[in-house]
DNA sequence: GTCTATATATAGATAGAC
DNA sequence: GTCTATCTATATATAGAC
């Protein structure tokens, strides 16, 4: 296969740097150095740092919208809903720079504010719909009053478990095992609402608890 | 009473600015302008921006440790535990700049990383102890396996509901009514574990759901 | 304790040769 | 498409008068 184009390597390196150290702490000089190109060359592809950030947001949004559009072929199969959740979770991880320090992000690229708000509204609608299917299928028992708070907490924990764990880890880099921790935190939000049947399944070897670290993250 | 000293006004204004726009986006020039003093004067009190940030962290840590040291006089009284939770919640709100963008914070003041890790460890131990009292008293029924995930999610939601809501609000400033929303999100984490007795009490007029906005925040 | 004026460093961005 | 050299703006920080 062809060697990755410079533009793509810039995006890849920037994503990693932004995720780890935050959008505002990473300089264009550092990005160029990491990619192994000159700073002038970087500006050939992205005339403003804002454009770089926006291009990464584009990718994030596209991935979120694919996930949102997804549907459960068989809502009675718990593995499918867990897979669906894992999709959200993996995307939130891959583009965690968006959530972390969103204030600085929007200050750098103000146009993203509206786009992010629209995106999250659509994403919430999608997850509301899918959760509805799962409840309909009898896997979960959630009183109507609890639906919205539950959805919001799922989003919050999926997006922000990283900061919490990084703090406890004294800033050590997070690895695959930590991803498992995060995903379990999300699943923990659902545990009290499991039907009896599902409760048994969750503790069976078939439950794909630990396999998040094997997914593309 | 005496007019507030300049140093205190600097701290107050900085806290507000950092909370709203993030540590790395706020400049010393902007702080001085907000306080109504000259930039040179600002540097008379804090020779480095890092010292300013550290002083605010000191206040945060002190407040957290006071809250952590607190105990429930009567663990069978649900209002007391809710008050305890509200204490955590209010502090997390007042110093939300610490959680939001913690990467940039630690890059600016590396010494805070270790302190924050130690502080959160103590805080977790404290909330673990108090939650234990409440469970002992029969107000909540939490399986031992769920205790740690629950505590972690309480911390995550308490610290990060703001970013989530700000996104949905299209960046509008958050107000007291939004604080209620956040606190309800935290309480929602506990709702599935309520004893029957407590469940009734929660829906009674005595339940101090809405009064978080009257607290000092 | 507060101000004015100045210094230093560096991040973001451009021009033009190759 | 990539590099070298350079420019501009500005954030942090200091010196010294008042």
mmCIF file with all atom_site columns, C-alpha atoms in Angstrom, chain B residues 75 81 126-138 147 151:
data_model
loop_
_atom_site.group_PDB
_atom_site.id
_atom_site.type_symbol
_atom_site.label_atom_id
_atom_site.label_alt_id
_atom_site.label_comp_id
_atom_site.label_asym_id
_atom_site.label_entity_id
_atom_site.label_seq_id
_atom_site.pdbx_PDB_ins_code
_atom_site.Cartn_x
_atom_site.Cartn_y
_atom_site.Cartn_z
_atom_site.occupancy
_atom_site.B_iso_or_equiv
_atom_site.pdbx_formal_charge
_atom_site.auth_seq_id
_atom_site.auth_comp_id
_atom_site.auth_asym_id
_atom_site.auth_atom_id
_atom_site.pdbx_PDB_model_num
ATOM 1  C CA . UNK B 1 75  ? -26.788 8.582  59.013 1.00 0.00 ? 75  UNK B CA 1
ATOM 2  C CA . UNK B 1 81  ? -26.519 12.679 53.118 1.00 0.00 ? 81  UNK B CA 1
ATOM 3  C CA . UNK B 1 126 ? -13.884 9.946  52.799 1.00 0.00 ? 126 UNK B CA 1
ATOM 4  C CA . UNK B 1 127 ? -16.876 9.531  50.499 1.00 0.00 ? 127 UNK B CA 1
ATOM 5  C CA . UNK B 1 128 ? -16.453 5.761  50.657 1.00 0.00 ? 128 UNK B CA 1
ATOM 6  C CA . UNK B 1 129 ? -16.674 5.938  54.432 1.00 0.00 ? 129 UNK B CA 1
ATOM 7  C CA . UNK B 1 130 ? -19.776 8.150  54.449 1.00 0.00 ? 130 UNK B CA 1
ATOM 8  C CA . UNK B 1 131 ? -21.542 6.114  51.785 1.00 0.00 ? 131 UNK B CA 1
ATOM 9  C CA . UNK B 1 132 ? -20.804 3.074  53.942 1.00 0.00 ? 132 UNK B CA 1
ATOM 10 C CA . UNK B 1 133 ? -22.613 4.725  56.851 1.00 0.00 ? 133 UNK B CA 1
ATOM 11 C CA . UNK B 1 134 ? -25.651 5.410  54.730 1.00 0.00 ? 134 UNK B CA 1
ATOM 12 C CA . UNK B 1 135 ? -25.775 1.842  53.465 1.00 0.00 ? 135 UNK B CA 1
ATOM 13 C CA . UNK B 1 136 ? -25.316 0.571  57.014 1.00 0.00 ? 136 UNK B CA 1
ATOM 14 C CA . UNK B 1 137 ? -28.256 2.721  58.071 1.00 0.00 ? 137 UNK B CA 1
ATOM 15 C CA . UNK B 1 138 ? -30.385 1.020  55.423 1.00 0.00 ? 138 UNK B CA 1
ATOM 16 C CA . UNK B 1 147 ? -19.741 0.494  45.469 1.00 0.00 ? 147 UNK B CA 1
ATOM 17 C CA . UNK B 1 151 ? -18.423 6.352  43.788 1.00 0.00 ? 151 UNK B CA 1
#
